[in-house]
Structure formats: structure tokens, C-alpha cells
mmCIF file of C-alpha atoms and ligand atoms in Angstrom:
data_model
loop_
_atom_site.group_PDB
_atom_site.id
_atom_site.type_symbol
_atom_site.label_atom_id
_atom_site.label_comp_id
_atom_site.label_asym_id
_atom_site.label_seq_id
_atom_site.Cartn_x
_atom_site.Cartn_y
_atom_site.Cartn_z
ATOM 1 C CA MET M 257 36.379 12.712 -19.622
ATOM 2 C CA ILE M 258 33.514 12.079 -17.328
ATOM 3 C CA ASN M 259 32.969 9.589 -15.203
ATOM 4 C CA LEU M 260 30.155 8.440 -13.170
ATOM 5 C CA ALA M 261 30.424 4.206 -13.351
ATOM 6 C CA SER M 262 31.083 4.349 -9.084
ATOM 7 C CA ASP M 263 31.581 6.656 -6.987
ATOM 8 C CA ASN M 264 35.251 4.912 -6.145
ATOM 9 C CA VAL M 265 36.459 6.548 -9.714
ATOM 10 C CA VAL M 266 37.456 9.599 -7.905
ATOM 11 C CA GLY M 267 40.402 9.706 -5.556
ATOM 12 C CA ALA M 268 39.822 10.845 -1.852
ATOM 13 C CA SER M 269 39.223 14.320 -0.760
ATOM 14 C CA ARG M 270 42.317 16.829 0.067
ATOM 15 C CA VAL M 271 40.528 16.984 3.131
ATOM 16 C CA VAL M 272 41.984 13.331 3.587
ATOM 17 C CA LEU M 273 45.053 13.840 2.112
ATOM 18 C CA GLU M 274 46.449 16.208 4.386
ATOM 19 C CA ALA M 275 44.930 15.023 7.716
ATOM 20 C CA ILE M 276 47.013 11.398 6.524
ATOM 21 C CA LEU M 277 50.346 13.930 5.610
ATOM 22 C CA ALA M 278 49.275 15.644 9.008
ATOM 23 C CA ALA M 279 49.207 12.021 10.834
ATOM 24 C CA ASN M 280 53.190 10.937 8.660
ATOM 25 C CA ALA M 281 54.956 14.168 10.819
ATOM 26 C CA ALA M 282 55.533 12.011 14.015
ATOM 27 C CA PRO M 283 55.931 8.710 15.438
ATOM 28 C CA GLU M 284 52.922 7.021 15.709
ATOM 29 C CA ALA M 285 51.887 3.692 18.086
ATOM 30 C CA SER M 286 51.855 0.775 15.142
ATOM 31 C CA TYR M 287 48.742 -2.316 14.992
ATOM 32 C CA GLY M 288 45.927 0.851 16.117
ATOM 33 C CA SER M 289 46.462 1.374 19.026
ATOM 34 C CA ASP M 290 47.727 4.832 18.088
ATOM 35 C CA ARG M 291 46.234 8.114 18.992
ATOM 36 C CA PHE M 292 43.986 9.033 15.432
ATOM 37 C CA SER M 293 42.588 5.474 15.551
ATOM 38 C CA ARG M 294 41.482 6.182 18.332
ATOM 39 C CA GLU M 295 40.126 9.027 19.232
ATOM 40 C CA ALA M 296 37.955 8.192 15.627
ATOM 41 C CA GLU M 297 36.289 5.701 17.491
ATOM 42 C CA SER M 298 35.737 8.313 20.235
ATOM 43 C CA ARG M 299 34.406 10.642 18.027
ATOM 44 C CA LEU M 300 31.955 7.667 16.318
ATOM 45 C CA LYS M 301 30.513 6.881 20.020
ATOM 46 C CA ALA M 302 30.011 10.355 20.336
ATOM 47 C CA ILE M 303 28.523 10.654 16.877
ATOM 48 C CA PHE M 304 26.476 7.177 17.261
ATOM 49 C CA GLU M 305 25.005 8.307 21.225
ATOM 50 C CA HIS M 306 26.208 4.996 21.573
ATOM 51 C CA ASP M 307 28.657 3.301 23.634
ATOM 52 C CA LEU M 308 30.868 1.147 20.532
ATOM 53 C CA LYS M 309 33.921 -0.953 19.211
ATOM 54 C CA ALA M 310 34.986 0.379 15.609
ATOM 55 C CA TYR M 311 37.623 -1.002 13.683
ATOM 56 C CA PHE M 312 38.847 -0.118 10.635
ATOM 57 C CA VAL M 313 39.648 -2.005 8.013
ATOM 58 C CA THR M 314 40.945 -1.524 4.234
ATOM 59 C CA THR M 315 37.548 -2.313 2.616
ATOM 60 C CA GLY M 316 34.312 -3.167 2.059
ATOM 61 C CA THR M 317 34.366 -5.739 1.820
ATOM 62 C CA ALA M 318 37.057 -7.051 4.970
ATOM 63 C CA ALA M 319 34.548 -4.845 7.159
ATOM 64 C CA ASN M 320 31.248 -6.839 5.703
ATOM 65 C CA ALA M 321 33.100 -9.855 5.627
ATOM 66 C CA LEU M 322 34.916 -10.322 8.601
ATOM 67 C CA ALA M 323 31.389 -8.842 10.389
ATOM 68 C CA LEU M 324 29.497 -11.543 9.468
ATOM 69 C CA ALA M 325 31.795 -13.734 10.833
ATOM 70 C CA ALA M 326 31.839 -12.124 13.857
ATOM 71 C CA LEU M 327 28.041 -13.125 14.268
ATOM 72 C CA CYS M 328 27.660 -16.574 12.311
ATOM 73 C CA PRO M 329 29.754 -19.930 12.979
ATOM 74 C CA PRO M 330 30.367 -22.133 10.077
ATOM 75 C CA TRP M 331 26.497 -23.994 9.951
ATOM 76 C CA GLY M 332 25.049 -20.498 9.938
ATOM 77 C CA ALA M 333 22.473 -18.810 7.236
ATOM 78 C CA VAL M 334 23.046 -15.309 6.108
ATOM 79 C CA PHE M 335 20.053 -13.883 4.727
ATOM 80 C CA CYS M 336 20.637 -10.759 2.604
ATOM 81 C CA HIS M 337 19.017 -9.737 -0.982
ATOM 82 C CA GLU M 338 19.394 -12.475 -3.265
ATOM 83 C CA GLU M 339 21.417 -9.663 -5.698
ATOM 84 C CA SER M 340 23.390 -8.046 -2.695
ATOM 85 C CA HIS M 341 27.114 -7.317 -2.310
ATOM 86 C CA VAL M 342 28.028 -9.965 -0.176
ATOM 87 C CA ALA M 343 26.210 -12.290 -2.627
ATOM 88 C CA ASP M 344 27.252 -11.158 -5.453
ATOM 89 C CA ASP M 345 29.985 -9.258 -5.218
ATOM 90 C CA GLU M 346 32.670 -9.950 -2.395
ATOM 91 C CA CYS M 347 33.949 -13.518 -4.169
ATOM 92 C CA GLY M 348 32.543 -15.594 -1.544
ATOM 93 C CA ALA M 349 34.680 -12.902 0.796
ATOM 94 C CA PRO M 350 31.685 -14.234 3.970
ATOM 95 C CA GLU M 351 31.765 -17.285 2.627
ATOM 96 C CA MET M 352 35.095 -17.678 3.236
ATOM 97 C CA PHE M 353 35.807 -15.982 6.427
ATOM 98 C CA THR M 354 32.853 -17.832 8.728
ATOM 99 C CA ALA M 355 34.399 -20.772 7.149
ATOM 100 C CA GLY M 356 31.569 -22.160 5.151
ATOM 101 C CA ALA M 357 27.913 -19.714 5.484
ATOM 102 C CA LYS M 358 25.452 -20.164 3.383
ATOM 103 C CA LEU M 359 24.585 -16.599 2.296
ATOM 104 C CA VAL M 360 20.468 -17.320 1.888
ATOM 105 C CA GLY M 361 19.458 -14.760 -0.702
ATOM 106 C CA VAL M 362 15.378 -13.249 -0.471
ATOM 107 C CA PRO M 363 13.813 -10.790 -3.304
ATOM 108 C CA GLY M 364 13.095 -7.824 -3.521
ATOM 109 C CA VAL M 365 12.323 -5.565 -5.414
ATOM 110 C CA ALA M 366 14.667 -2.662 -5.984
ATOM 111 C CA GLY M 367 16.895 -4.016 -4.297
ATOM 112 C CA LYS M 368 14.692 -4.562 -0.746
ATOM 113 C CA ILE M 369 13.866 -6.999 1.205
ATOM 114 C CA THR M 370 10.293 -7.019 2.554
ATOM 115 C CA SER M 371 9.749 -8.519 6.460
ATOM 116 C CA GLY M 372 7.281 -10.908 5.469
ATOM 117 C CA ALA M 373 10.496 -12.423 2.587
ATOM 118 C CA LEU M 374 12.372 -12.793 5.271
ATOM 119 C CA GLU M 375 10.276 -14.607 7.843
ATOM 120 C CA HIS M 376 8.701 -16.335 4.822
ATOM 121 C CA VAL M 377 12.228 -17.332 3.871
ATOM 122 C CA ILE M 378 13.982 -17.410 7.939
ATOM 123 C CA LYS M 379 11.223 -20.413 8.010
ATOM 124 C CA ARG M 380 12.965 -22.442 5.661
ATOM 125 C CA TYR M 381 15.854 -23.053 7.401
ATOM 126 C CA PRO M 382 14.886 -24.944 10.699
ATOM 127 C CA ARG M 383 16.129 -24.448 14.966
ATOM 128 C CA GLY M 384 17.385 -27.878 16.120
ATOM 129 C CA ALA M 385 16.671 -29.224 12.809
ATOM 130 C CA ILE M 386 20.217 -30.923 11.864
ATOM 131 C CA LYS M 387 20.049 -31.047 8.491
ATOM 132 C CA ALA M 388 20.009 -27.184 7.799
ATOM 133 C CA VAL M 389 21.927 -24.430 8.296
ATOM 134 C CA GLN M 390 20.545 -21.991 11.641
ATOM 135 C CA PRO M 391 19.695 -18.720 11.202
ATOM 136 C CA SER M 392 22.503 -16.765 12.581
ATOM 137 C CA ALA M 393 22.326 -13.350 10.725
ATOM 138 C CA VAL M 394 19.895 -10.791 8.359
ATOM 139 C CA SER M 395 22.403 -8.370 6.259
ATOM 140 C CA LEU M 396 20.876 -5.773 4.688
ATOM 141 C CA SER M 397 22.613 -2.566 2.639
ATOM 142 C CA GLN M 398 21.695 0.631 3.384
ATOM 143 C CA VAL M 399 21.894 2.186 0.895
ATOM 144 C CA THR M 400 20.988 -1.103 -1.395
ATOM 145 C CA GLU M 401 22.029 -2.736 -4.622
ATOM 146 C CA CYS M 402 19.662 -0.554 -6.851
ATOM 147 C CA GLY M 403 19.890 2.945 -4.996
ATOM 148 C CA THR M 404 17.194 2.631 -2.866
ATOM 149 C CA ILE M 405 17.287 3.648 0.880
ATOM 150 C CA TYR M 406 14.961 2.257 3.355
ATOM 151 C CA THR M 407 12.651 3.682 6.037
ATOM 152 C CA LEU M 408 13.338 3.818 9.356
ATOM 153 C CA ASP M 409 9.431 1.473 9.435
ATOM 154 C CA GLU M 410 11.539 -0.713 7.249
ATOM 155 C CA ILE M 411 14.581 -1.495 9.101
ATOM 156 C CA LYS M 412 12.570 -2.286 12.215
ATOM 157 C CA ALA M 413 10.329 -3.967 11.247
ATOM 158 C CA LEU M 414 13.647 -6.397 9.051
ATOM 159 C CA SER M 415 15.086 -6.116 12.436
ATOM 160 C CA ALA M 416 12.008 -7.290 14.726
ATOM 161 C CA VAL M 417 11.211 -10.161 11.975
ATOM 162 C CA ALA M 418 15.039 -11.212 12.599
ATOM 163 C CA HIS M 419 15.848 -10.551 16.852
ATOM 164 C CA ALA M 420 11.953 -12.000 16.989
ATOM 165 C CA HIS M 421 14.408 -15.726 15.740
ATOM 166 C CA SER M 422 17.133 -14.680 17.440
ATOM 167 C CA ILE M 423 20.098 -13.905 14.729
ATOM 168 C CA PRO M 424 21.012 -10.216 15.154
ATOM 169 C CA VAL M 425 21.560 -7.319 12.138
ATOM 170 C CA HIS M 426 24.093 -6.470 10.026
ATOM 171 C CA MET M 427 24.001 -3.336 7.636
ATOM 172 C CA ASP M 428 26.323 -2.518 5.159
ATOM 173 C CA GLY M 429 26.386 0.571 5.343
ATOM 174 C CA ALA M 430 28.845 1.441 2.133
ATOM 175 C CA ARG M 431 27.286 5.006 1.561
ATOM 176 C CA PHE M 432 25.598 4.526 4.489
ATOM 177 C CA ALA M 433 26.815 8.687 4.317
ATOM 178 C CA ASN M 434 24.169 8.735 1.363
ATOM 179 C CA ALA M 435 21.528 6.622 3.126
ATOM 180 C CA LEU M 436 21.324 8.942 6.152
ATOM 181 C CA LEU M 437 20.947 12.834 4.492
ATOM 182 C CA SER M 438 18.916 11.093 2.082
ATOM 183 C CA LEU M 439 16.245 9.703 5.609
ATOM 184 C CA GLY M 440 17.447 13.138 7.666
ATOM 185 C CA CYS M 441 17.746 11.134 10.453
ATOM 186 C CA SER M 442 20.471 10.904 13.549
ATOM 187 C CA PRO M 443 22.461 8.448 13.012
ATOM 188 C CA ALA M 444 21.592 6.646 15.971
ATOM 189 C CA ALA M 445 18.629 6.452 14.097
ATOM 190 C CA MET M 446 19.166 4.559 11.400
ATOM 191 C CA THR M 447 21.340 1.986 12.884
ATOM 192 C CA TRP M 448 20.787 1.082 16.813
ATOM 193 C CA LYS M 449 17.475 2.114 17.843
ATOM 194 C CA ALA M 450 16.201 0.510 14.607
ATOM 195 C CA GLY M 451 17.377 -3.024 15.884
ATOM 196 C CA VAL M 452 20.461 -2.693 14.343
ATOM 197 C CA ASP M 453 24.157 -5.184 15.893
ATOM 198 C CA VAL M 454 26.630 -4.062 13.947
ATOM 199 C CA LEU M 455 27.825 -2.078 11.044
ATOM 200 C CA SER M 456 29.931 -1.451 7.939
ATOM 201 C CA PHE M 457 30.599 2.315 7.567
ATOM 202 C CA GLY M 458 31.918 3.624 4.407
ATOM 203 C CA ALA M 459 33.606 6.075 3.752
ATOM 204 C CA THR M 460 36.222 5.146 1.258
ATOM 205 C CA LYS M 461 32.845 6.256 -1.597
ATOM 206 C CA ASN M 462 32.286 9.255 0.727
ATOM 207 C CA GLY M 463 36.390 10.790 0.979
ATOM 208 C CA CYS M 464 37.955 8.321 2.425
ATOM 209 C CA LEU M 465 41.129 6.929 -0.057
ATOM 210 C CA ALA M 466 40.318 3.193 1.725
ATOM 211 C CA CYS M 467 39.283 3.422 5.362
ATOM 212 C CA GLU M 468 36.203 1.169 6.153
ATOM 213 C CA ALA M 469 34.978 0.885 10.165
ATOM 214 C CA VAL M 470 33.310 -2.230 11.702
ATOM 215 C CA ILE M 471 30.554 -0.699 14.707
ATOM 216 C CA PHE M 472 30.153 -3.085 17.257
ATOM 217 C CA PHE M 473 27.168 -1.142 19.340
ATOM 218 C CA ASP M 474 27.530 -4.071 21.470
ATOM 219 C CA PRO M 475 30.984 -4.468 22.276
ATOM 220 C CA ALA M 476 30.467 -8.124 23.678
ATOM 221 C CA LYS M 477 29.951 -9.191 20.015
ATOM 222 C CA ALA M 478 33.031 -7.395 19.017
ATOM 223 C CA ALA M 479 35.664 -10.172 21.978
ATOM 224 C CA ASP M 480 36.923 -11.980 19.035
ATOM 225 C CA PHE M 481 37.378 -9.845 16.636
ATOM 226 C CA GLU M 482 40.777 -8.644 16.609
ATOM 227 C CA PHE M 483 41.875 -12.233 15.962
ATOM 228 C CA ARG M 484 40.175 -11.965 13.095
ATOM 229 C CA ARG M 485 41.728 -9.154 11.536
ATOM 230 C CA LYS M 486 44.807 -9.937 11.715
ATOM 231 C CA ARG M 487 44.427 -13.153 10.739
ATOM 232 C CA SER M 488 43.019 -12.438 7.547
ATOM 233 C CA GLY M 489 46.124 -9.431 7.176
ATOM 234 C CA HIS M 490 43.722 -6.272 7.934
ATOM 235 C CA THR M 491 45.595 -5.391 11.010
ATOM 236 C CA VAL M 492 47.798 -2.601 9.778
ATOM 237 C CA SER M 493 50.190 -1.979 10.878
ATOM 238 C CA LYS M 494 51.016 1.849 10.798
ATOM 239 C CA GLY M 495 47.214 2.150 11.604
ATOM 240 C CA ARG M 496 48.069 5.468 12.204
ATOM 241 C CA LEU M 497 46.578 5.923 8.508
ATOM 242 C CA LEU M 498 43.053 4.002 8.985
ATOM 243 C CA GLY M 499 42.260 6.173 12.389
ATOM 244 C CA ALA M 500 43.835 9.860 10.503
ATOM 245 C CA GLN M 501 40.800 9.009 7.717
ATOM 246 C CA MET M 502 38.259 8.475 9.606
ATOM 247 C CA LEU M 503 38.678 11.196 12.022
ATOM 248 C CA ALA M 504 39.584 13.755 8.994
ATOM 249 C CA TYR M 505 35.742 12.087 7.302
ATOM 250 C CA LEU M 506 34.480 12.532 10.848
ATOM 251 C CA GLN M 507 34.807 16.390 12.047
ATOM 252 C CA ASP M 508 33.937 19.115 10.830
ATOM 253 C CA ASP M 509 31.079 17.528 9.242
ATOM 254 C CA HIS M 510 33.494 16.463 6.758
ATOM 255 C CA TRP M 511 30.918 13.727 5.314
ATOM 256 C CA LEU M 512 27.720 14.473 5.716
ATOM 257 C CA ASN M 513 29.389 17.721 3.162
ATOM 258 C CA ASN M 514 30.622 15.273 0.541
ATOM 259 C CA ALA M 515 27.114 12.846 0.840
ATOM 260 C CA LYS M 516 25.036 15.959 0.410
ATOM 261 C CA HIS M 517 27.194 17.214 -2.728
ATOM 262 C CA ALA M 518 27.196 13.447 -3.957
ATOM 263 C CA ASN M 519 23.044 13.712 -3.660
ATOM 264 C CA ALA M 520 21.761 16.346 -4.897
ATOM 265 C CA MET M 521 24.094 15.775 -7.531
ATOM 266 C CA ALA M 522 22.290 12.727 -8.806
ATOM 267 C CA ALA M 523 18.589 14.496 -8.133
ATOM 268 C CA GLU M 524 20.089 17.134 -10.375
ATOM 269 C CA LEU M 525 20.615 14.073 -12.767
ATOM 270 C CA ASN M 526 17.622 11.750 -11.637
ATOM 271 C CA THR M 527 14.672 15.529 -13.101
ATOM 272 C CA GLY M 528 16.890 15.612 -16.329
ATOM 273 C CA PHE M 529 16.507 12.585 -16.756
ATOM 274 C CA LYS M 530 12.628 11.778 -16.051
ATOM 275 C CA SER M 531 11.851 15.348 -18.849
ATOM 276 C CA ILE M 532 13.901 13.407 -21.844
ATOM 277 C CA ALA M 533 11.231 10.810 -23.827
ATOM 278 C CA GLY M 534 13.166 7.184 -23.787
ATOM 279 C CA VAL M 535 14.578 7.079 -20.885
ATOM 280 C CA ARG M 536 13.243 4.789 -17.786
ATOM 281 C CA LEU M 537 13.989 4.410 -13.947
ATOM 282 C CA PRO M 538 13.612 1.437 -12.543
ATOM 283 C CA TRP M 539 14.165 2.428 -9.359
ATOM 284 C CA ALA M 540 14.339 5.452 -7.739
ATOM 285 C CA THR M 541 16.416 7.724 -7.438
ATOM 286 C CA GLU M 542 16.751 7.822 -3.196
ATOM 287 C CA ALA M 543 20.761 8.714 -3.120
ATOM 288 C CA ASN M 544 23.619 9.215 -5.473
ATOM 289 C CA GLU M 545 22.722 6.666 -7.417
ATOM 290 C CA VAL M 546 20.844 7.380 -10.960
ATOM 291 C CA PHE M 547 19.969 3.691 -13.178
ATOM 292 C CA ALA M 548 18.277 4.642 -16.311
ATOM 293 C CA ILE M 549 17.524 2.148 -19.882
ATOM 294 C CA VAL M 550 18.452 4.424 -22.347
ATOM 295 C CA PRO M 551 18.063 3.575 -26.217
ATOM 296 C CA ARG M 552 21.511 2.416 -27.361
ATOM 297 C CA ARG M 553 21.346 5.123 -29.680
ATOM 298 C CA MET M 554 21.969 7.536 -26.701
ATOM 299 C CA ALA M 555 24.219 4.887 -24.776
ATOM 300 C CA ASP M 556 26.124 5.606 -27.567
ATOM 301 C CA ALA M 557 26.586 8.807 -27.572
ATOM 302 C CA PHE M 558 27.573 9.209 -24.391
ATOM 303 C CA THR M 559 30.814 7.008 -24.895
ATOM 304 C CA LYS M 560 31.585 8.715 -28.129
ATOM 305 C CA ALA M 561 30.675 12.713 -25.856
ATOM 306 C CA ASP M 562 33.107 10.655 -23.422
ATOM 307 C CA ILE M 563 31.664 9.995 -21.030
ATOM 308 C CA ALA M 564 31.373 6.755 -18.787
ATOM 309 C CA ALA M 565 28.756 4.763 -17.551
ATOM 310 C CA ALA M 566 28.271 1.847 -15.844
ATOM 311 C CA SER M 567 26.406 -1.337 -17.622
ATOM 312 C CA TRP M 568 24.105 -2.533 -15.582
ATOM 313 C CA TYR M 569 22.571 -6.288 -15.592
ATOM 314 C CA THR M 570 20.031 -6.501 -17.902
ATOM 315 C CA GLU M 571 18.997 -9.472 -16.843
ATOM 316 C CA SER M 572 18.112 -7.762 -12.551
ATOM 317 C CA VAL M 573 15.863 -9.113 -10.571
ATOM 318 C CA SER M 574 15.366 -6.286 -8.819
ATOM 319 C CA LEU M 575 13.554 -4.626 -11.989
ATOM 320 C CA PRO M 576 10.052 -4.178 -11.223
ATOM 321 C CA ARG M 577 7.380 -6.757 -12.079
ATOM 322 C CA ASP M 578 6.533 -4.647 -16.071
ATOM 323 C CA GLU M 579 9.645 -3.316 -15.964
ATOM 324 C CA TYR M 580 12.603 -5.315 -18.330
ATOM 325 C CA VAL M 581 14.752 -4.052 -20.506
ATOM 326 C CA LYS M 582 14.459 -4.005 -24.993
ATOM 327 C CA ALA M 583 17.152 -4.900 -27.519
ATOM 328 C CA ASP M 584 17.979 -1.620 -28.414
ATOM 329 C CA GLU M 585 18.204 -0.118 -25.162
ATOM 330 C CA VAL M 586 20.911 -0.358 -22.691
ATOM 331 C CA PHE M 587 20.525 -0.704 -18.942
ATOM 332 C CA LEU M 588 23.252 2.147 -16.913
ATOM 333 C CA ARG M 589 24.995 3.290 -13.680
ATOM 334 C CA PHE M 590 25.867 6.370 -13.080
ATOM 335 C CA VAL M 591 26.478 7.414 -9.781
ATOM 336 C CA THR M 592 27.203 10.918 -7.746
ATOM 337 C CA SER M 593 30.613 11.291 -5.806
ATOM 338 C CA PHE M 594 31.525 14.764 -4.245
ATOM 339 C CA GLN M 595 33.368 15.489 -7.039
ATOM 340 C CA THR M 596 30.884 15.750 -9.372
ATOM 341 C CA LYS M 597 30.310 19.173 -10.776
ATOM 342 C CA PRO M 598 26.856 20.674 -11.820
ATOM 343 C CA GLU M 599 28.883 21.536 -15.238
ATOM 344 C CA GLU M 600 29.183 17.879 -15.334
ATOM 345 C CA ILE M 601 25.402 16.862 -15.010
ATOM 346 C CA ALA M 602 24.518 19.621 -17.548
ATOM 347 C CA ARG M 603 26.778 17.963 -19.960
ATOM 348 C CA VAL M 604 25.340 14.315 -19.313
ATOM 349 C CA LEU M 605 21.545 15.255 -19.920
ATOM 350 C CA ASP M 606 22.780 17.990 -22.653
ATOM 351 C CA VAL M 607 24.517 14.985 -24.763
ATOM 352 C CA ALA M 608 21.312 12.698 -23.655
ATOM 353 C CA ARG M 609 19.139 14.821 -24.763
ATOM 354 C CA THR M 610 20.617 16.041 -28.111
ATOM 355 C CA ALA M 611 20.445 11.500 -28.478
HETATM 356 C C1 LIG U 881 31.726 -0.983 -1.908
HETATM 357 C C2 LIG U 881 30.205 -1.230 -2.120
HETATM 358 C C3 LIG U 881 31.658 -1.788 -0.820
HETATM 359 C C4 LIG U 881 32.545 -2.164 -0.586
HETATM 360 O O1 LIG U 881 33.407 -2.477 -1.273
HETATM 361 P P1 LIG U 881 35.166 -3.164 -1.366
HETATM 362 O O2 LIG U 881 35.039 -2.629 -3.279
HETATM 363 O O3 LIG U 881 35.768 -4.350 -0.950
HETATM 364 O O4 LIG U 881 35.183 -1.503 -1.145
HETATM 365 C C5 LIG U 881 30.360 -2.994 0.450
HETATM 366 N N1 LIG U 881 28.637 -2.973 -0.494
HETATM 367 C C6 LIG U 881 28.572 -2.261 -1.248
HETATM 368 C C7 LIG U 881 26.851 -1.966 -1.704
HETATM 369 C C8 LIG U 881 29.089 -1.863 -2.489
HETATM 370 O O5 LIG U 881 28.670 -1.266 -2.895
#
């Protein structure tokens, strides 16, 4: 079977699993005060070229929800893309952990919000107006829900709008490494240098078993975070198992090599699809996700050939204005990973061409 439904259908990399085994060998301090977690935080400081606080959790939902809770009072507003993961795919965790803050959706093609649209929506919530939730955070997904990437100029422009309204910027970096390689910039350039205050640094989808970091570039903003993490049940008692994963992930460019491979596999699939009549790609392939509108018979051929992709939302408001999924078509998402083989991409394209 070839499974490209998501990049979390694959397990952890051997490097990460071996690091977990090695960390398992001897007694170690608990609740995140272990040497692996401390070393991983030091590595992150070096990689981001900035002082920071890093907290490890086991899911991206926890990372996002707890990060937003640290930024946002219960009467706050979080501005995010209307089809973002925080808005649509976290079962209200951001609302719960902020104790009721409102997620305000901002529209935008290809999963991206523009600085103009952001400014426009923020103005609906005047500062000091008792009737309105108060602007408290902007949350950007890098990679976006549509597999696209914000450029550095776009991140800077969005941060400028947020900061002009005195609100911090959170980045949902569930696929941070894929975005980073796509832009070819430094981790610093894509985050704090562009105005990002808090980052959910994803690692699970790109090689870890279950590990994400919440990174505060201003340690002062992290003052209460340990309480929030414990209270949500995300302070892992054998915290070394998270620290060891993150350390292995960052060692010897493992994270970058994994993402580079995943992006290359997606680029190959993208190029192949472009040469096949009847396949339309509504959003640019900029990282490790390929979205394709295909004839139903092609989708059926994939199923028959034991090739799995995710069915995507045909009603997505992120589609370009002149694009829609017709009755005899299916909207599919293919996600490549560090484990995707070139032969698998060739096979998918072969089945598509034959259909
Ligand atoms: C996968 C993903 C997450 C994290 O989701 P979990 O399933 O909670 O780990 C967060 N944001 C985006 C954009 C994602 O794709």
C-alpha cells in the first residue's frame, strides 16, 4: 500500500527511535528537568540565534492551544485564517485553554491571510469597546492548510499590522522545516526577525514519534507557561522521552534532511500531475503537500491500486475564485514525508496516467 493521506501516517525515524532507546538506559530527572530536554533547548537557542524558552508537548493541538492561552485573555480575539488548523481541526482546544477567547476567521485564497484583510478584520474589534472581544493574538500557519508558504515579506507585513495593534504573533509551524527549506532562509529569518513572538515548532510529522515545542522568543511571555502545561496534562513525567526526540531531531541536520526529502518528493508529484490531462492543482505546491482535483475514475483507480490520499473539502473557501470541484471530480490531498520513496511517486503518476 502507498499511503500519502498525511505525513503522520508514517512512524518515527530510526534516528529518533534509537535516541529514545538510548535515553531509556539510565535514570534521569523527571518532568522536563532532564539533560536531554535542557540540551534540546540549548540547541534551539543556537538554531534560532536567540534567547528563548522551549517547552515540549506531545501534540500540535496542545502546542497551539497552550501558546495562544499564554497570549490571550478569556475576552481576547485570536485572528487566524478561517480554515486554519486552530479554527477547524482542534475541537475547540484554543477556545478551551484560553478559557473562552474567540477565534476570528480571516478569509484568504490558498490558506493565506493578507495584511489588508487582517487590518480590516481587526478593526471590527475596537480596543476598549466593552461589547467586543479584544484583539489579543494573530496566528499564522507556516506551512498553511493549503500547502502554501508565506514569504518573508508577507510574514513581516502581517506582523507589522499585529504589532501596530499591540498584539503578538503566533506561528503554527506543524510543518516548520518544510516551510523553512522551501524559503531557503534561516530559522531566525522566518520567525523573530520577521516579527513572530511565539512558535509551535512541529517535529512529529517530520520524524519524531510525538514531540512538538512551544517556543517563546521573549522568555518573559513564558512566565506562566509551566502552570498551563501541567494543568492541561501535558507535563510528561518521563520528560526525557520528549527531550531525547527533539535532540535527535535537531542533531546533524536530521530535521532539515527529512524535510528536504519530503519536499523533493512533493515537487516530483507536482511536476508529474501537471503533465497529466484532467488533473488540476488549485494551489501551488510549495512544501510537502500536493492538492489535486482529479476525475472520479482516476480517484477510483488510486483506490483500486491501494494508493491512499485524503479527500479534501470541496467547499473550501480557499479555492481561487474561478475554481471549483465538478460533480464527476474528486479533490485529493497527497502529503509526502521523510519516508516517501521515489518509486511510490512514480507508481502514483503511473496509475494516474493510465486512468
Ligand atoms: C498536524 C497539524 C497540527 C498538529 O496537529 P496534532 O494532530 O494535534 O498533532 C497543527 N497545525 C497544522 C497546520 C497541522 O497540519
